[in-house]
Amino acid sequence: MYAERPLREYLDDLAARKPAPGGGSAAALEAAIGCALISMVTNFTISNKKYIDVKKKAEMCLKISEALRKKLIRLVDEDVKAYTELSNAFKGLAKDSPELEQAYKNACSVPEEICNTAYEAIGLCKDLVEFGNKNLVTDTAIAALMLESAFFGAKFNVYINLKYIRDTQFIQKAHDRLSKIEDAIPKIKEEILHRAQEIILK
């Protein structure tokens, strides 16, 4: 799938009149880039003798950010697959069929996973802006911005699929899970940007 193909090819397909990739997959890619920026900052922190006291903390941050990045790259392709399966189900099934309802439920799972992963990653930024290499503080801030954007992009994809689901309990649980973190993410981002600006203007 796209994880093994050139970025230009992905962007060409994203721009084309094709059902997938779409916004959900793009949100996963955006979050993966955010994680890559976290990894870059931690790598520069680890390699700089000035930050020897936080080397272990940076190494742990790098380990987590790389695991999240790999997960998000997988989700780029999984979102394409989920939407393709939903599109095929929509063409072949009655609108009120249980099978189509299940296809919509399945289509919610990937963007919700993107949301959760972006939330976990932006937490790394909150720590990294404090202990990371100060020469790359803008990269940490950009990572936080991208992760917030990816979260809300993926959240909208969850909600658009929920619109076509009749199972009210399923809908409520999904809303409850996302609402717990959607209020927190902008606050975390603002803390990171405020701290980054303090460091830049120092």
mmCIF file of C-alpha atoms in Angstrom:
data_model
loop_
_atom_site.group_PDB
_atom_site.id
_atom_site.type_symbol
_atom_site.label_atom_id
_atom_site.label_comp_id
_atom_site.label_asym_id
_atom_site.label_seq_id
_atom_site.Cartn_x
_atom_site.Cartn_y
_atom_site.Cartn_z
ATOM 1 C CA MET A 1 0.000 0.000 0.000
ATOM 2 C CA TYR A 2 1.012 3.663 0.332
ATOM 3 C CA ALA A 3 3.486 3.101 3.164
ATOM 4 C CA GLU A 4 5.872 1.484 0.688
ATOM 5 C CA ARG A 5 5.282 3.918 -2.189
ATOM 6 C CA PRO A 6 6.592 7.437 -2.980
ATOM 7 C CA LEU A 7 4.994 10.366 -1.177
ATOM 8 C CA ARG A 8 4.303 12.039 -4.531
ATOM 9 C CA GLU A 9 2.142 9.078 -5.569
ATOM 10 C CA TYR A 10 0.124 9.321 -2.367
ATOM 11 C CA LEU A 11 -0.415 13.056 -2.828
ATOM 12 C CA ASP A 12 -1.401 12.579 -6.476
ATOM 13 C CA ASP A 13 -4.010 10.006 -5.444
ATOM 14 C CA LEU A 14 -5.195 12.236 -2.604
ATOM 15 C CA ALA A 15 -5.695 15.083 -5.077
ATOM 16 C CA ALA A 16 -7.444 12.898 -7.653
ATOM 17 C CA ARG A 17 -11.147 12.186 -7.994
ATOM 18 C CA LYS A 18 -10.847 8.950 -6.029
ATOM 19 C CA PRO A 19 -12.794 7.812 -2.960
ATOM 20 C CA ALA A 20 -9.583 6.994 -1.113
ATOM 21 C CA PRO A 21 -7.195 8.122 0.214
ATOM 22 C CA GLY A 22 -9.133 10.921 1.863
ATOM 23 C CA GLY A 23 -9.152 13.068 4.969
ATOM 24 C CA GLY A 24 -8.818 10.231 7.470
ATOM 25 C CA SER A 25 -5.727 8.845 5.807
ATOM 26 C CA ALA A 26 -4.317 12.374 5.485
ATOM 27 C CA ALA A 27 -4.877 12.908 9.224
ATOM 28 C CA ALA A 28 -2.885 9.752 9.971
ATOM 29 C CA LEU A 29 -0.054 10.962 7.737
ATOM 30 C CA GLU A 30 -0.088 14.376 9.393
ATOM 31 C CA ALA A 31 0.170 12.759 12.825
ATOM 32 C CA ALA A 32 2.988 10.508 11.582
ATOM 33 C CA ILE A 33 4.897 13.603 10.434
ATOM 34 C CA GLY A 34 4.293 15.136 13.858
ATOM 35 C CA CYS A 35 5.836 12.049 15.459
ATOM 36 C CA ALA A 36 8.763 12.198 13.034
ATOM 37 C CA LEU A 37 9.448 15.754 14.205
ATOM 38 C CA ILE A 38 9.402 14.558 17.818
ATOM 39 C CA SER A 39 11.923 11.865 16.902
ATOM 40 C CA MET A 40 14.131 14.411 15.138
ATOM 41 C CA VAL A 41 14.196 16.686 18.185
ATOM 42 C CA THR A 42 14.971 13.783 20.514
ATOM 43 C CA ASN A 43 17.755 12.529 18.218
ATOM 44 C CA PHE A 44 19.385 15.969 18.281
ATOM 45 C CA THR A 45 18.948 16.045 22.054
ATOM 46 C CA ILE A 46 20.516 12.611 22.555
ATOM 47 C CA SER A 47 23.524 13.423 20.356
ATOM 48 C CA ASN A 48 24.266 16.750 22.062
ATOM 49 C CA LYS A 49 26.587 16.523 25.091
ATOM 50 C CA LYS A 50 24.925 19.609 26.530
ATOM 51 C CA TYR A 51 21.835 17.469 27.191
ATOM 52 C CA ILE A 52 23.591 14.474 28.739
ATOM 53 C CA ASP A 53 21.500 14.794 31.921
ATOM 54 C CA VAL A 54 18.278 14.152 29.990
ATOM 55 C CA LYS A 55 19.680 11.538 27.607
ATOM 56 C CA LYS A 56 17.726 8.633 29.139
ATOM 57 C CA LYS A 57 14.511 10.647 29.125
ATOM 58 C CA ALA A 58 15.113 11.581 25.486
ATOM 59 C CA GLU A 59 15.829 7.965 24.558
ATOM 60 C CA MET A 60 12.531 6.874 26.106
ATOM 61 C CA CYS A 61 10.707 9.667 24.281
ATOM 62 C CA LEU A 62 12.334 8.562 21.019
ATOM 63 C CA LYS A 63 11.332 4.948 21.570
ATOM 64 C CA ILE A 64 7.689 5.921 22.105
ATOM 65 C CA SER A 65 7.545 8.441 19.250
ATOM 66 C CA GLU A 66 8.988 5.922 16.802
ATOM 67 C CA ALA A 67 6.469 3.282 17.874
ATOM 68 C CA LEU A 68 3.645 5.795 17.394
ATOM 69 C CA ARG A 69 5.023 6.879 14.016
ATOM 70 C CA LYS A 70 5.074 3.280 12.767
ATOM 71 C CA LYS A 71 1.543 2.781 14.031
ATOM 72 C CA LEU A 72 0.332 5.906 12.233
ATOM 73 C CA ILE A 73 1.987 4.885 8.969
ATOM 74 C CA ARG A 74 0.023 1.639 9.239
ATOM 75 C CA LEU A 75 -3.144 3.644 9.899
ATOM 76 C CA VAL A 76 -2.592 5.658 6.697
ATOM 77 C CA ASP A 77 -3.206 2.445 4.782
ATOM 78 C CA GLU A 78 -5.801 1.024 7.165
ATOM 79 C CA ASP A 79 -8.001 4.085 6.719
ATOM 80 C CA VAL A 80 -7.866 3.646 2.937
ATOM 81 C CA LYS A 81 -8.811 -0.013 3.358
ATOM 82 C CA ALA A 82 -11.660 0.746 5.794
ATOM 83 C CA TYR A 83 -13.161 3.409 3.553
ATOM 84 C CA THR A 84 -12.852 1.198 0.467
ATOM 85 C CA GLU A 85 -14.680 -1.602 2.275
ATOM 86 C CA LEU A 86 -17.392 0.836 3.385
ATOM 87 C CA SER A 87 -17.754 2.184 -0.142
ATOM 88 C CA ASN A 88 -18.144 -1.330 -1.525
ATOM 89 C CA ALA A 89 -20.680 -2.224 1.173
ATOM 90 C CA PHE A 90 -22.669 0.926 0.435
ATOM 91 C CA LYS A 91 -22.961 -0.057 -3.216
ATOM 92 C CA GLY A 92 -24.036 -3.626 -2.554
ATOM 93 C CA LEU A 93 -26.203 -3.471 0.577
ATOM 94 C CA ALA A 94 -29.547 -1.968 1.531
ATOM 95 C CA LYS A 95 -29.269 1.258 3.538
ATOM 96 C CA ASP A 96 -31.022 -0.281 6.540
ATOM 97 C CA SER A 97 -29.115 -3.574 6.489
ATOM 98 C CA PRO A 98 -27.207 -4.723 9.618
ATOM 99 C CA GLU A 99 -24.191 -5.414 7.408
ATOM 100 C CA LEU A 100 -23.974 -1.790 6.268
ATOM 101 C CA GLU A 101 -24.404 -0.624 9.866
ATOM 102 C CA GLN A 102 -21.469 -2.835 10.838
ATOM 103 C CA ALA A 103 -19.398 -1.442 7.963
ATOM 104 C CA TYR A 104 -19.968 2.080 9.300
ATOM 105 C CA LYS A 105 -18.972 0.940 12.789
ATOM 106 C CA ASN A 106 -15.799 -0.593 11.393
ATOM 107 C CA ALA A 107 -15.065 2.657 9.550
ATOM 108 C CA CYS A 108 -15.171 4.516 12.889
ATOM 109 C CA SER A 109 -12.429 2.435 14.477
ATOM 110 C CA VAL A 110 -9.468 3.604 12.381
ATOM 111 C CA PRO A 111 -10.011 7.374 12.758
ATOM 112 C CA GLU A 112 -10.675 6.900 16.474
ATOM 113 C CA GLU A 113 -7.353 5.094 16.745
ATOM 114 C CA ILE A 114 -5.726 8.035 14.953
ATOM 115 C CA CYS A 115 -7.305 10.357 17.539
ATOM 116 C CA ASN A 116 -5.971 8.322 20.448
ATOM 117 C CA THR A 117 -2.498 8.056 18.934
ATOM 118 C CA ALA A 118 -2.312 11.793 18.220
ATOM 119 C CA TYR A 119 -3.320 12.464 21.820
ATOM 120 C CA GLU A 120 -0.587 10.188 23.137
ATOM 121 C CA ALA A 121 1.977 11.841 20.873
ATOM 122 C CA ILE A 122 1.118 15.424 21.824
ATOM 123 C CA GLY A 123 1.792 14.433 25.435
ATOM 124 C CA LEU A 124 5.379 13.716 24.375
ATOM 125 C CA CYS A 125 5.624 17.259 22.992
ATOM 126 C CA LYS A 126 4.588 18.675 26.354
ATOM 127 C CA ASP A 127 7.591 17.012 28.003
ATOM 128 C CA LEU A 128 9.940 17.543 25.071
ATOM 129 C CA VAL A 129 9.459 21.311 24.959
ATOM 130 C CA GLU A 130 10.908 21.385 28.495
ATOM 131 C CA PHE A 131 13.895 19.040 28.215
ATOM 132 C CA GLY A 132 14.576 18.878 24.478
ATOM 133 C CA ASN A 133 17.251 20.631 22.456
ATOM 134 C CA LYS A 134 16.289 24.315 22.619
ATOM 135 C CA ASN A 135 17.575 24.953 19.096
ATOM 136 C CA LEU A 136 14.724 22.801 17.803
ATOM 137 C CA VAL A 137 11.935 24.132 20.007
ATOM 138 C CA THR A 138 10.065 25.368 16.923
ATOM 139 C CA ASP A 139 9.997 21.803 15.591
ATOM 140 C CA THR A 140 8.411 20.633 18.833
ATOM 141 C CA ALA A 141 5.802 23.383 18.499
ATOM 142 C CA ILE A 142 5.089 22.430 14.880
ATOM 143 C CA ALA A 143 4.709 18.785 15.919
ATOM 144 C CA ALA A 144 2.113 19.818 18.508
ATOM 145 C CA LEU A 145 0.187 21.855 15.927
ATOM 146 C CA MET A 146 0.171 18.959 13.482
ATOM 147 C CA LEU A 147 -0.951 16.475 16.107
ATOM 148 C CA GLU A 148 -3.809 18.702 17.229
ATOM 149 C CA SER A 149 -4.914 19.133 13.613
ATOM 150 C CA ALA A 150 -4.665 15.387 12.984
ATOM 151 C CA PHE A 151 -6.781 14.678 16.053
ATOM 152 C CA PHE A 152 -9.616 16.964 15.009
ATOM 153 C CA GLY A 153 -9.448 15.809 11.395
ATOM 154 C CA ALA A 154 -9.792 12.183 12.457
ATOM 155 C CA LYS A 155 -12.522 13.104 14.952
ATOM 156 C CA PHE A 156 -14.634 14.570 12.160
ATOM 157 C CA ASN A 157 -14.266 11.299 10.265
ATOM 158 C CA VAL A 158 -15.556 9.381 13.274
ATOM 159 C CA TYR A 159 -18.527 11.725 13.570
ATOM 160 C CA ILE A 160 -19.479 11.578 9.884
ATOM 161 C CA ASN A 161 -19.635 7.782 10.126
ATOM 162 C CA LEU A 162 -21.635 7.916 13.370
ATOM 163 C CA LYS A 163 -24.237 9.943 11.494
ATOM 164 C CA TYR A 164 -25.269 6.820 9.575
ATOM 165 C CA ILE A 165 -25.350 4.462 12.571
ATOM 166 C CA ARG A 166 -28.623 3.736 14.351
ATOM 167 C CA ASP A 167 -27.126 2.054 17.427
ATOM 168 C CA THR A 168 -27.489 4.887 19.963
ATOM 169 C CA GLN A 169 -25.402 3.121 22.602
ATOM 170 C CA PHE A 170 -22.504 2.756 20.154
ATOM 171 C CA ILE A 171 -22.804 6.442 19.214
ATOM 172 C CA GLN A 172 -22.868 7.624 22.835
ATOM 173 C CA LYS A 173 -19.851 5.540 23.806
ATOM 174 C CA ALA A 174 -17.860 6.901 20.869
ATOM 175 C CA HIS A 175 -18.775 10.483 21.775
ATOM 176 C CA ASP A 176 -17.874 9.860 25.422
ATOM 177 C CA ARG A 177 -14.466 8.421 24.551
ATOM 178 C CA LEU A 178 -13.531 11.302 22.259
ATOM 179 C CA SER A 179 -14.933 14.074 24.452
ATOM 180 C CA LYS A 180 -12.578 13.012 27.247
ATOM 181 C CA ILE A 181 -9.572 14.008 25.169
ATOM 182 C CA GLU A 182 -10.826 16.609 22.686
ATOM 183 C CA ASP A 183 -11.031 19.282 25.396
ATOM 184 C CA ALA A 184 -7.537 18.444 26.640
ATOM 185 C CA ILE A 185 -5.669 18.578 23.324
ATOM 186 C CA PRO A 186 -6.046 22.337 22.601
ATOM 187 C CA LYS A 187 -4.996 23.125 26.172
ATOM 188 C CA ILE A 188 -1.883 20.964 25.862
ATOM 189 C CA LYS A 189 -1.042 22.564 22.509
ATOM 190 C CA GLU A 190 -1.422 26.073 23.934
ATOM 191 C CA GLU A 191 0.886 25.197 26.846
ATOM 192 C CA ILE A 192 3.483 23.917 24.384
ATOM 193 C CA LEU A 193 3.244 26.990 22.140
ATOM 194 C CA HIS A 194 3.415 29.343 25.125
ATOM 195 C CA ARG A 195 6.514 27.594 26.464
ATOM 196 C CA ALA A 196 8.116 27.479 23.008
ATOM 197 C CA GLN A 197 7.576 31.208 22.586
ATOM 198 C CA GLU A 198 9.118 31.882 25.997
ATOM 199 C CA ILE A 199 12.213 29.930 24.968
ATOM 200 C CA ILE A 200 12.452 31.675 21.582
ATOM 201 C CA LEU A 201 12.150 35.158 23.096
ATOM 202 C CA LYS A 202 14.537 34.481 25.978
#
